[in-house]
Amino acid sequence: MTGPDDEFEEFLNRRKPVFRRPDDDMFEPPAELDRVVLRQAREAIEPPEPMRVFSAPRWSMPLALAATLLIAFAVIFKAGMPQDTAPKAEVTVQSITDRVEAPAGDASPTAEEAAGTVRVEAATAPVVAAGEVPAWRRDPKTWQAEIQRLRDTGDTARAEAEYTEFKRAQRAYASSPDR
Amino acid sequence: MNAATFTMDGLTTSENTVRFARPRRPRTVEVVSDDEDAQLMLAYARGEIRAFETLYARHRGALYRYLTRQARDGEIANDLFQEVWSRVIVNRLRYEPRAKFRTFLFTLAHNCFIDHCRRTKSRPTGLRIEDADDADLLPAAEDTQPDTAVSRDETSRRYRAALATLPPEQRDVYLLHEESDLSLEEIARITGVGAETAKSRLRYAVSKLKTALAAAEA
């Protein structure tokens, strides 16, 4: 007669089962799991792919060359063209004075006015003839001295006209873009 | 090829898929040379994918059954199964055949299951017998004979239910003994206890299973 200990020892030695095991004990991992594991195993031992550097498409080289030539010709063509070297009119007291002394009658705006020059209307008649720029007008001090001289001599009309012109010239100078 | 050596005969390789034929009865853990398993593992480490396929074909069923019965959840068992093999693959270059490959494999499986329990902050527990049926999500076997299938299903259900009621330590030792075919000393090493403790747990597990199945059949 065998006791529990003997039975267990036989079980351990796989000579005798102590209870009936199910027959359907053969379930297995799903096929998807097999594929995943085997793919992982395969990928693990595959040699690493060489480092991929940027590989441009085949058409990129001629395209780049054509673009380079186009830009180069454009730069050369631009550089070879005669440049517009005409100096722009400098806004100075003298130029304003010259403009003030220009003949009136043309009230339409000019390109110079659009460029920022101040147009001084010649509403008041110039004291001097057109085209002449008296020497004393080139310096405010001499201009004021001339005005004072006209007043002293009693030629108040010319003195006032000259003074008005002097103030306009000064305003034009003050509002000029050079300031 | 005899029935005890389940090798590449059940394996057919196509372009990207490998299908495994269901091995025939009897359910006997294959007896293969451990040196052969170790050599296969070393060969895989050298880059031979065929060696891994053979190794995988030999141990996949036992490992899957162990994990499925431990986890009692098909999805978790699938995750753990994949994780174990991933660790085998990752550690292939560090593998040293100082112990059986099967010991190495089931040690990984045991540790993966313990890690899973820690991650989910759940301790593996035994179920009451009345709860065991609901917890068992194991796939049923295919069978073409209705009467036989019913009988097998009933036996299988009772077995799984009885297994689920075991305390986790006893179930672990029992499943390792049944599925891995390792010695008690090796099972003790895997579970981190002494050989006598492992033997005692196995004795209790077998006794409880026997009692539960006898009561169910009665």
mmCIF file of C-alpha atoms in Angstrom:
data_model
loop_
_atom_site.group_PDB
_atom_site.id
_atom_site.type_symbol
_atom_site.label_atom_id
_atom_site.label_comp_id
_atom_site.label_asym_id
_atom_site.label_seq_id
_atom_site.Cartn_x
_atom_site.Cartn_y
_atom_site.Cartn_z
ATOM 1 C CA MET A 1 0.000 0.000 0.000
ATOM 2 C CA THR A 2 1.339 3.397 -0.920
ATOM 3 C CA GLY A 3 0.938 6.420 1.291
ATOM 4 C CA PRO A 4 0.662 10.056 0.320
ATOM 5 C CA ASP A 5 4.411 10.522 0.535
ATOM 6 C CA ASP A 6 5.077 7.701 -1.878
ATOM 7 C CA GLU A 7 2.383 8.980 -4.164
ATOM 8 C CA PHE A 8 3.927 12.429 -4.142
ATOM 9 C CA GLU A 9 7.358 11.045 -4.808
ATOM 10 C CA GLU A 10 5.974 9.157 -7.761
ATOM 11 C CA PHE A 11 4.344 12.331 -8.940
ATOM 12 C CA LEU A 12 7.635 14.135 -8.623
ATOM 13 C CA ASN A 13 9.388 11.506 -10.609
ATOM 14 C CA ARG A 14 6.606 11.649 -13.192
ATOM 15 C CA ARG A 15 5.817 8.009 -12.883
ATOM 16 C CA LYS A 16 2.242 8.399 -11.744
ATOM 17 C CA PRO A 17 -0.213 11.277 -12.004
ATOM 18 C CA VAL A 18 -2.108 11.959 -8.813
ATOM 19 C CA PHE A 19 -5.085 13.415 -10.595
ATOM 20 C CA ARG A 20 -6.498 13.520 -14.036
ATOM 21 C CA ARG A 21 -5.198 16.428 -16.014
ATOM 22 C CA PRO A 22 -7.238 17.969 -18.796
ATOM 23 C CA ASP A 23 -6.578 16.752 -22.281
ATOM 24 C CA ASP A 24 -6.987 20.128 -23.883
ATOM 25 C CA ASP A 25 -3.917 21.434 -22.246
ATOM 26 C CA MET A 26 -2.283 22.415 -25.470
ATOM 27 C CA PHE A 27 -3.250 25.994 -26.011
ATOM 28 C CA GLU A 28 -0.498 28.002 -27.541
ATOM 29 C CA PRO A 29 0.446 31.570 -28.213
ATOM 30 C CA PRO A 30 -1.427 33.222 -31.067
ATOM 31 C CA ALA A 31 0.212 33.268 -34.455
ATOM 32 C CA GLU A 32 0.428 37.048 -34.319
ATOM 33 C CA LEU A 33 2.520 36.803 -31.196
ATOM 34 C CA ASP A 34 4.819 34.322 -32.904
ATOM 35 C CA ARG A 35 5.317 36.721 -35.772
ATOM 36 C CA VAL A 36 6.057 39.613 -33.448
ATOM 37 C CA VAL A 37 8.653 37.699 -31.444
ATOM 38 C CA LEU A 38 10.363 36.214 -34.474
ATOM 39 C CA ARG A 39 10.443 39.528 -36.260
ATOM 40 C CA GLN A 40 11.974 41.142 -33.211
ATOM 41 C CA ALA A 41 14.555 38.373 -33.012
ATOM 42 C CA ARG A 42 15.374 38.786 -36.687
ATOM 43 C CA GLU A 43 15.686 42.547 -36.489
ATOM 44 C CA ALA A 44 17.925 42.309 -33.442
ATOM 45 C CA ILE A 45 20.645 40.455 -35.297
ATOM 46 C CA GLU A 46 20.394 42.249 -38.587
ATOM 47 C CA PRO A 47 23.387 44.454 -39.226
ATOM 48 C CA PRO A 48 22.585 48.087 -38.674
ATOM 49 C CA GLU A 49 21.845 49.991 -41.788
ATOM 50 C CA PRO A 50 24.482 52.499 -42.779
ATOM 51 C CA MET A 51 23.823 55.999 -41.674
ATOM 52 C CA ARG A 52 21.549 57.559 -44.215
ATOM 53 C CA VAL A 53 22.845 60.871 -45.423
ATOM 54 C CA PHE A 54 20.618 63.245 -47.286
ATOM 55 C CA SER A 55 20.315 62.053 -50.843
ATOM 56 C CA ALA A 56 18.836 64.590 -53.161
ATOM 57 C CA PRO A 57 16.801 63.445 -56.126
ATOM 58 C CA ARG A 58 18.601 62.990 -59.391
ATOM 59 C CA TRP A 59 17.099 66.060 -61.001
ATOM 60 C CA SER A 60 18.260 68.359 -58.224
ATOM 61 C CA MET A 61 21.827 68.719 -59.525
ATOM 62 C CA PRO A 62 20.968 70.190 -62.971
ATOM 63 C CA LEU A 63 18.276 72.311 -61.366
ATOM 64 C CA ALA A 64 20.733 73.739 -58.855
ATOM 65 C CA LEU A 65 23.263 74.403 -61.609
ATOM 66 C CA ALA A 66 20.698 76.218 -63.750
ATOM 67 C CA ALA A 67 19.544 78.326 -60.823
ATOM 68 C CA THR A 68 23.127 79.261 -59.992
ATOM 69 C CA LEU A 69 23.844 80.326 -63.574
ATOM 70 C CA LEU A 70 20.636 82.327 -63.735
ATOM 71 C CA ILE A 71 21.437 84.217 -60.580
ATOM 72 C CA ALA A 72 25.026 84.796 -61.689
ATOM 73 C CA PHE A 73 23.979 86.241 -65.055
ATOM 74 C CA ALA A 74 21.408 88.425 -63.400
ATOM 75 C CA VAL A 75 24.002 89.858 -61.037
ATOM 76 C CA ILE A 76 26.514 90.425 -63.825
ATOM 77 C CA PHE A 77 23.911 92.059 -66.053
ATOM 78 C CA LYS A 78 22.820 94.306 -63.241
ATOM 79 C CA ALA A 79 26.382 95.268 -62.453
ATOM 80 C CA GLY A 80 27.105 96.101 -66.095
ATOM 81 C CA MET A 81 24.195 98.481 -66.489
ATOM 82 C CA PRO A 82 25.001 102.266 -66.301
ATOM 83 C CA GLN A 83 23.983 103.515 -62.955
ATOM 84 C CA ASP A 84 21.897 106.601 -62.452
ATOM 85 C CA THR A 85 24.518 108.873 -60.932
ATOM 86 C CA ALA A 86 22.661 112.155 -61.200
ATOM 87 C CA PRO A 87 23.009 113.810 -57.841
ATOM 88 C CA LYS A 88 19.902 114.756 -56.116
ATOM 89 C CA ALA A 89 19.312 118.344 -55.447
ATOM 90 C CA GLU A 90 20.534 119.273 -52.065
ATOM 91 C CA VAL A 91 18.161 121.266 -49.995
ATOM 92 C CA THR A 92 20.035 124.266 -48.802
ATOM 93 C CA VAL A 93 19.156 127.805 -47.961
ATOM 94 C CA GLN A 94 20.577 128.832 -51.248
ATOM 95 C CA SER A 95 18.490 126.408 -53.265
ATOM 96 C CA ILE A 96 15.401 127.494 -51.425
ATOM 97 C CA THR A 97 16.288 131.058 -52.015
ATOM 98 C CA ASP A 98 16.738 130.364 -55.686
ATOM 99 C CA ARG A 99 13.348 128.669 -55.768
ATOM 100 C CA VAL A 100 11.701 131.560 -54.024
ATOM 101 C CA GLU A 101 13.160 133.874 -56.513
ATOM 102 C CA ALA A 102 11.944 131.776 -59.399
ATOM 103 C CA PRO A 103 9.202 133.360 -61.502
ATOM 104 C CA ALA A 104 5.713 132.915 -60.170
ATOM 105 C CA GLY A 105 2.729 131.748 -62.123
ATOM 106 C CA ASP A 106 3.325 128.063 -62.072
ATOM 107 C CA ALA A 107 1.139 126.986 -59.192
ATOM 108 C CA SER A 108 0.977 123.360 -60.119
ATOM 109 C CA PRO A 109 2.927 120.991 -57.863
ATOM 110 C CA THR A 110 6.206 119.770 -59.253
ATOM 111 C CA ALA A 111 8.272 116.720 -58.716
ATOM 112 C CA GLU A 112 10.599 118.614 -56.511
ATOM 113 C CA GLU A 113 7.740 119.517 -54.232
ATOM 114 C CA ALA A 114 6.811 115.881 -54.027
ATOM 115 C CA ALA A 115 10.369 115.087 -53.092
ATOM 116 C CA GLY A 116 10.148 117.269 -50.077
ATOM 117 C CA THR A 117 11.325 120.576 -51.204
ATOM 118 C CA VAL A 118 9.260 123.409 -50.055
ATOM 119 C CA ARG A 119 7.665 125.521 -52.602
ATOM 120 C CA VAL A 120 7.505 129.094 -51.643
ATOM 121 C CA GLU A 121 4.977 130.960 -53.584
ATOM 122 C CA ALA A 122 6.042 134.198 -54.999
ATOM 123 C CA ALA A 123 2.895 135.992 -53.978
ATOM 124 C CA THR A 124 4.855 138.897 -53.002
ATOM 125 C CA ALA A 125 6.756 140.349 -55.800
ATOM 126 C CA PRO A 126 10.449 139.929 -55.623
ATOM 127 C CA VAL A 127 12.317 143.055 -54.872
ATOM 128 C CA VAL A 128 14.983 142.214 -57.295
ATOM 129 C CA ALA A 129 14.824 141.124 -60.847
ATOM 130 C CA ALA A 130 14.307 137.500 -61.688
ATOM 131 C CA GLY A 131 17.480 135.555 -62.042
ATOM 132 C CA GLU A 132 19.484 137.948 -59.935
ATOM 133 C CA VAL A 133 20.480 136.957 -56.467
ATOM 134 C CA PRO A 134 21.732 139.915 -54.569
ATOM 135 C CA ALA A 135 24.787 139.272 -52.535
ATOM 136 C CA TRP A 136 23.190 140.439 -49.327
ATOM 137 C CA ARG A 137 20.539 137.717 -49.567
ATOM 138 C CA ARG A 138 23.115 134.984 -49.271
ATOM 139 C CA ASP A 139 23.664 135.677 -45.625
ATOM 140 C CA PRO A 140 20.854 136.350 -43.162
ATOM 141 C CA LYS A 141 22.912 138.967 -41.398
ATOM 142 C CA THR A 142 23.635 140.949 -44.502
ATOM 143 C CA TRP A 143 20.012 140.426 -45.570
ATOM 144 C CA GLN A 144 18.750 141.872 -42.276
ATOM 145 C CA ALA A 145 21.273 144.669 -42.545
ATOM 146 C CA GLU A 146 19.899 145.486 -45.991
ATOM 147 C CA ILE A 147 16.348 145.521 -44.629
ATOM 148 C CA GLN A 148 17.378 147.815 -41.870
ATOM 149 C CA ARG A 149 19.144 150.079 -44.343
ATOM 150 C CA LEU A 150 15.988 150.285 -46.484
ATOM 151 C CA ARG A 151 13.950 151.221 -43.438
ATOM 152 C CA ASP A 152 16.474 153.796 -42.436
ATOM 153 C CA THR A 153 16.356 155.344 -45.827
ATOM 154 C CA GLY A 154 12.563 155.534 -45.700
ATOM 155 C CA ASP A 155 11.936 152.924 -48.360
ATOM 156 C CA THR A 156 9.552 151.096 -46.097
ATOM 157 C CA ALA A 157 7.689 149.359 -48.899
ATOM 158 C CA ARG A 158 10.787 147.641 -50.158
ATOM 159 C CA ALA A 159 11.938 147.056 -46.609
ATOM 160 C CA GLU A 160 8.653 145.279 -45.732
ATOM 161 C CA ALA A 161 8.690 143.271 -48.918
ATOM 162 C CA GLU A 162 12.248 142.281 -48.274
ATOM 163 C CA TYR A 163 11.411 141.408 -44.676
ATOM 164 C CA THR A 164 8.464 139.272 -45.764
ATOM 165 C CA GLU A 165 10.706 137.503 -48.199
ATOM 166 C CA PHE A 166 13.316 137.049 -45.514
ATOM 167 C CA LYS A 167 10.745 135.426 -43.184
ATOM 168 C CA ARG A 168 9.556 133.074 -45.891
ATOM 169 C CA ALA A 169 13.082 132.073 -46.634
ATOM 170 C CA GLN A 170 13.680 131.440 -42.980
ATOM 171 C CA ARG A 171 10.516 129.340 -42.657
ATOM 172 C CA ALA A 172 11.458 127.396 -45.714
ATOM 173 C CA TYR A 173 14.865 126.789 -44.251
ATOM 174 C CA ALA A 174 13.421 125.728 -40.895
ATOM 175 C CA SER A 175 11.075 123.231 -42.476
ATOM 176 C CA SER A 176 13.561 121.855 -44.955
ATOM 177 C CA PRO A 177 14.365 118.102 -44.715
ATOM 178 C CA ASP A 178 17.998 118.835 -43.993
ATOM 179 C CA ARG A 179 17.148 120.152 -40.582
ATOM 180 C CA MET B 1 11.500 12.477 -35.118
ATOM 181 C CA ASN B 2 9.879 11.136 -32.009
ATOM 182 C CA ALA B 3 7.081 12.802 -30.111
ATOM 183 C CA ALA B 4 9.310 13.877 -27.276
ATOM 184 C CA THR B 5 11.470 16.091 -29.395
ATOM 185 C CA PHE B 6 9.549 19.001 -30.711
ATOM 186 C CA THR B 7 11.888 20.673 -33.068
ATOM 187 C CA MET B 8 11.661 22.456 -36.362
ATOM 188 C CA ASP B 9 9.498 19.710 -37.828
ATOM 189 C CA GLY B 10 6.482 21.621 -36.658
ATOM 190 C CA LEU B 11 7.796 24.807 -38.110
ATOM 191 C CA THR B 12 7.304 26.053 -41.607
ATOM 192 C CA THR B 13 8.870 29.259 -42.672
ATOM 193 C CA SER B 14 7.400 31.467 -45.328
ATOM 194 C CA GLU B 15 8.584 34.886 -46.358
ATOM 195 C CA ASN B 16 7.750 36.774 -43.229
ATOM 196 C CA THR B 17 5.619 34.475 -41.180
ATOM 197 C CA VAL B 18 6.385 31.397 -39.250
ATOM 198 C CA ARG B 19 3.566 29.065 -38.445
ATOM 199 C CA PHE B 20 3.698 26.479 -35.776
ATOM 200 C CA ALA B 21 1.782 23.297 -36.122
ATOM 201 C CA ARG B 22 -0.035 22.178 -33.038
ATOM 202 C CA PRO B 23 2.014 19.369 -31.580
ATOM 203 C CA ARG B 24 0.365 16.035 -31.043
ATOM 204 C CA ARG B 25 -0.370 14.267 -27.834
ATOM 205 C CA PRO B 26 0.897 13.184 -25.406
ATOM 206 C CA ARG B 27 1.581 16.415 -23.585
ATOM 207 C CA THR B 28 5.078 15.627 -22.540
ATOM 208 C CA VAL B 29 7.572 18.308 -21.961
ATOM 209 C CA GLU B 30 10.108 17.837 -24.638
ATOM 210 C CA VAL B 31 13.307 16.223 -23.604
ATOM 211 C CA VAL B 32 16.116 17.955 -25.330
ATOM 212 C CA SER B 33 19.671 18.351 -24.467
ATOM 213 C CA ASP B 34 20.234 21.431 -22.398
ATOM 214 C CA ASP B 35 23.565 21.748 -24.031
ATOM 215 C CA GLU B 36 21.721 21.891 -27.296
ATOM 216 C CA ASP B 37 19.499 24.730 -26.077
ATOM 217 C CA ALA B 38 22.522 26.594 -24.828
ATOM 218 C CA GLN B 39 24.289 26.052 -28.112
ATOM 219 C CA LEU B 40 21.258 27.323 -29.952
ATOM 220 C CA MET B 41 21.217 30.434 -27.817
ATOM 221 C CA LEU B 42 24.907 31.002 -28.453
ATOM 222 C CA ALA B 43 24.362 30.443 -32.149
ATOM 223 C CA TYR B 44 21.592 33.017 -32.131
ATOM 224 C CA ALA B 45 23.891 35.447 -30.381
ATOM 225 C CA ARG B 46 26.278 34.929 -33.279
ATOM 226 C CA GLY B 47 23.522 35.901 -35.674
ATOM 227 C CA GLU B 48 21.810 32.674 -36.667
ATOM 228 C CA ILE B 49 18.104 33.297 -36.756
ATOM 229 C CA ARG B 50 17.387 29.612 -37.399
ATOM 230 C CA ALA B 51 18.797 28.793 -33.991
ATOM 231 C CA PHE B 52 16.375 31.183 -32.346
ATOM 232 C CA GLU B 53 13.458 29.788 -34.298
ATOM 233 C CA THR B 54 14.283 26.326 -33.073
ATOM 234 C CA LEU B 55 14.666 27.530 -29.520
ATOM 235 C CA TYR B 56 11.420 29.427 -29.732
ATOM 236 C CA ALA B 57 9.553 26.467 -31.163
ATOM 237 C CA ARG B 58 10.730 24.286 -28.314
ATOM 238 C CA HIS B 59 9.745 26.526 -25.445
ATOM 239 C CA ARG B 60 6.940 28.725 -26.622
ATOM 240 C CA GLY B 61 4.099 26.429 -25.582
ATOM 241 C CA ALA B 62 5.314 25.710 -22.084
ATOM 242 C CA LEU B 63 6.158 29.320 -21.449
ATOM 243 C CA TYR B 64 2.814 30.501 -22.729
ATOM 244 C CA ARG B 65 0.901 28.037 -20.563
ATOM 245 C CA TYR B 66 2.887 29.049 -17.506
ATOM 246 C CA LEU B 67 2.233 32.745 -18.075
ATOM 247 C CA THR B 68 -1.404 32.308 -19.005
ATOM 248 C CA ARG B 69 -2.157 30.315 -15.877
ATOM 249 C CA GLN B 70 -0.202 32.702 -13.739
ATOM 250 C CA ALA B 71 -1.828 35.819 -15.099
ATOM 251 C CA ARG B 72 -5.269 34.251 -15.715
ATOM 252 C CA ASP B 73 -5.784 36.859 -18.398
ATOM 253 C CA GLY B 74 -5.084 36.306 -22.055
ATOM 254 C CA GLU B 75 -3.987 39.852 -22.861
ATOM 255 C CA ILE B 76 -1.675 40.094 -19.889
ATOM 256 C CA ALA B 77 -0.229 36.696 -20.717
ATOM 257 C CA ASN B 78 0.433 37.853 -24.282
ATOM 258 C CA ASP B 79 2.212 40.955 -23.040
ATOM 259 C CA LEU B 80 4.301 38.991 -20.588
ATOM 260 C CA PHE B 81 5.120 36.360 -23.186
ATOM 261 C CA GLN B 82 6.392 39.002 -25.564
ATOM 262 C CA GLU B 83 8.305 40.719 -22.794
ATOM 263 C CA VAL B 84 10.068 37.512 -21.776
ATOM 264 C CA TRP B 85 11.220 36.809 -25.298
ATOM 265 C CA SER B 86 12.260 40.414 -25.697
ATOM 266 C CA ARG B 87 14.509 39.996 -22.695
ATOM 267 C CA VAL B 88 15.933 36.821 -24.158
ATOM 268 C CA ILE B 89 16.683 38.662 -27.373
ATOM 269 C CA VAL B 90 18.168 41.691 -25.676
ATOM 270 C CA ASN B 91 20.341 39.598 -23.367
ATOM 271 C CA ARG B 92 21.574 37.229 -26.056
ATOM 272 C CA LEU B 93 25.100 38.639 -26.001
ATOM 273 C CA ARG B 94 25.341 38.423 -22.226
ATOM 274 C CA TYR B 95 24.001 34.901 -22.046
ATOM 275 C CA GLU B 96 26.363 32.389 -20.498
ATOM 276 C CA PRO B 97 25.365 28.736 -20.441
ATOM 277 C CA ARG B 98 26.049 28.263 -16.755
ATOM 278 C CA ALA B 99 22.564 26.870 -16.190
ATOM 279 C CA LYS B 100 19.963 25.291 -18.361
ATOM 280 C CA PHE B 101 18.442 27.583 -20.918
ATOM 281 C CA ARG B 102 15.054 26.516 -19.623
ATOM 282 C CA THR B 103 16.015 27.733 -16.163
ATOM 283 C CA PHE B 104 17.131 31.008 -17.657
ATOM 284 C CA LEU B 105 13.892 31.334 -19.597
ATOM 285 C CA PHE B 106 11.559 30.576 -16.708
ATOM 286 C CA THR B 107 13.536 32.784 -14.377
ATOM 287 C CA LEU B 108 12.854 35.615 -16.793
ATOM 288 C CA ALA B 109 9.193 34.626 -16.938
ATOM 289 C CA HIS B 110 8.887 34.468 -13.167
ATOM 290 C CA ASN B 111 10.541 37.871 -12.809
ATOM 291 C CA CYS B 112 8.378 39.388 -15.530
ATOM 292 C CA PHE B 113 5.263 38.218 -13.765
ATOM 293 C CA ILE B 114 6.474 39.587 -10.427
ATOM 294 C CA ASP B 115 7.328 42.902 -12.133
ATOM 295 C CA HIS B 116 3.879 42.975 -13.655
ATOM 296 C CA CYS B 117 2.281 42.480 -10.243
ATOM 297 C CA ARG B 118 4.388 45.287 -8.834
ATOM 298 C CA ARG B 119 3.525 47.610 -11.701
ATOM 299 C CA THR B 120 -0.148 47.013 -11.285
ATOM 300 C CA LYS B 121 0.281 47.078 -7.498
ATOM 301 C CA SER B 122 -1.588 43.844 -7.281
ATOM 302 C CA ARG B 123 -0.492 40.804 -5.431
ATOM 303 C CA PRO B 124 -1.195 37.522 -7.120
ATOM 304 C CA THR B 125 -3.972 35.907 -5.215
ATOM 305 C CA GLY B 126 -5.834 32.687 -5.172
ATOM 306 C CA LEU B 127 -9.526 32.744 -5.952
ATOM 307 C CA ARG B 128 -12.417 31.097 -4.278
ATOM 308 C CA ILE B 129 -13.622 28.098 -6.168
ATOM 309 C CA GLU B 130 -16.905 29.758 -7.062
ATOM 310 C CA ASP B 131 -15.095 32.727 -8.581
ATOM 311 C CA ALA B 132 -12.589 30.761 -10.538
ATOM 312 C CA ASP B 133 -14.702 30.135 -13.606
ATOM 313 C CA ASP B 134 -15.200 33.787 -14.301
ATOM 314 C CA ALA B 135 -11.562 34.505 -13.884
ATOM 315 C CA ASP B 136 -10.445 31.867 -16.281
ATOM 316 C CA LEU B 137 -10.085 33.268 -19.751
ATOM 317 C CA LEU B 138 -8.004 30.527 -21.183
ATOM 318 C CA PRO B 139 -8.739 29.588 -24.746
ATOM 319 C CA ALA B 140 -10.609 26.376 -25.270
ATOM 320 C CA ALA B 141 -9.126 23.523 -27.211
ATOM 321 C CA GLU B 142 -10.293 22.678 -30.662
ATOM 322 C CA ASP B 143 -12.039 19.400 -31.027
ATOM 323 C CA THR B 144 -14.219 17.979 -33.702
ATOM 324 C CA GLN B 145 -16.022 15.388 -31.583
ATOM 325 C CA PRO B 146 -18.840 17.108 -29.669
ATOM 326 C CA ASP B 147 -19.062 14.578 -26.841
ATOM 327 C CA THR B 148 -15.361 14.454 -26.372
ATOM 328 C CA ALA B 149 -15.151 18.196 -26.569
ATOM 329 C CA VAL B 150 -17.750 18.645 -23.835
ATOM 330 C CA SER B 151 -15.947 16.192 -21.620
ATOM 331 C CA ARG B 152 -12.619 17.818 -22.183
ATOM 332 C CA ASP B 153 -14.016 21.264 -21.653
ATOM 333 C CA GLU B 154 -15.509 20.192 -18.353
ATOM 334 C CA THR B 155 -12.304 18.577 -17.196
ATOM 335 C CA SER B 156 -10.325 21.569 -18.289
ATOM 336 C CA ARG B 157 -12.686 23.962 -16.576
ATOM 337 C CA ARG B 158 -12.448 22.055 -13.310
ATOM 338 C CA TYR B 159 -8.707 21.904 -13.539
ATOM 339 C CA ARG B 160 -8.356 25.606 -14.211
ATOM 340 C CA ALA B 161 -10.798 26.453 -11.487
ATOM 341 C CA ALA B 162 -8.914 24.319 -8.994
ATOM 342 C CA LEU B 163 -5.630 25.838 -10.120
ATOM 343 C CA ALA B 164 -6.965 29.337 -9.673
ATOM 344 C CA THR B 165 -7.819 28.664 -6.057
ATOM 345 C CA LEU B 166 -4.256 27.797 -5.113
ATOM 346 C CA PRO B 167 -2.230 30.349 -3.180
ATOM 347 C CA PRO B 168 0.090 32.174 -5.566
ATOM 348 C CA GLU B 169 3.297 30.695 -4.151
ATOM 349 C CA GLN B 170 1.980 27.160 -4.466
ATOM 350 C CA ARG B 171 0.566 27.826 -7.921
ATOM 351 C CA ASP B 172 3.889 29.280 -9.036
ATOM 352 C CA VAL B 173 5.859 26.246 -7.913
ATOM 353 C CA TYR B 174 3.296 23.851 -9.343
ATOM 354 C CA LEU B 175 3.195 25.571 -12.728
ATOM 355 C CA LEU B 176 6.958 25.725 -12.925
ATOM 356 C CA HIS B 177 7.101 22.034 -12.146
ATOM 357 C CA GLU B 178 4.447 21.170 -14.677
ATOM 358 C CA GLU B 179 5.445 23.436 -17.527
ATOM 359 C CA SER B 180 9.153 23.849 -17.236
ATOM 360 C CA ASP B 181 10.075 20.318 -16.191
ATOM 361 C CA LEU B 182 12.776 21.772 -14.020
ATOM 362 C CA SER B 183 14.024 20.074 -10.905
ATOM 363 C CA LEU B 184 12.899 21.200 -7.477
ATOM 364 C CA GLU B 185 16.318 22.723 -6.865
ATOM 365 C CA GLU B 186 16.022 24.794 -10.022
ATOM 366 C CA ILE B 187 12.467 25.812 -9.187
ATOM 367 C CA ALA B 188 13.623 26.790 -5.724
ATOM 368 C CA ARG B 189 16.360 28.924 -7.253
ATOM 369 C CA ILE B 190 13.897 30.638 -9.580
ATOM 370 C CA THR B 191 11.398 31.396 -6.849
ATOM 371 C CA GLY B 192 14.074 32.400 -4.366
ATOM 372 C CA VAL B 193 13.302 29.839 -1.689
ATOM 373 C CA GLY B 194 14.970 26.736 -0.384
ATOM 374 C CA ALA B 195 14.492 23.380 -2.017
ATOM 375 C CA GLU B 196 12.525 22.047 0.914
ATOM 376 C CA THR B 197 10.203 25.020 0.860
ATOM 377 C CA ALA B 198 9.624 24.535 -2.841
ATOM 378 C CA LYS B 199 8.932 20.874 -2.291
ATOM 379 C CA SER B 200 6.516 21.635 0.511
ATOM 380 C CA ARG B 201 4.654 24.135 -1.637
ATOM 381 C CA LEU B 202 4.439 21.674 -4.456
ATOM 382 C CA ARG B 203 3.151 18.994 -2.133
ATOM 383 C CA TYR B 204 0.402 21.266 -0.843
ATOM 384 C CA ALA B 205 -0.491 22.371 -4.342
ATOM 385 C CA VAL B 206 -0.807 18.826 -5.639
ATOM 386 C CA SER B 207 -2.823 17.773 -2.629
ATOM 387 C CA LYS B 208 -5.243 20.676 -3.001
ATOM 388 C CA LEU B 209 -5.647 20.109 -6.694
ATOM 389 C CA LYS B 210 -6.303 16.435 -6.176
ATOM 390 C CA THR B 211 -8.900 17.151 -3.533
ATOM 391 C CA ALA B 212 -10.583 19.858 -5.576
ATOM 392 C CA LEU B 213 -10.766 17.760 -8.706
ATOM 393 C CA ALA B 214 -12.004 14.706 -6.822
ATOM 394 C CA ALA B 215 -14.728 16.765 -5.196
ATOM 395 C CA ALA B 216 -15.714 18.235 -8.539
ATOM 396 C CA GLU B 217 -15.937 14.864 -10.179
ATOM 397 C CA ALA B 218 -17.917 13.457 -7.299
#
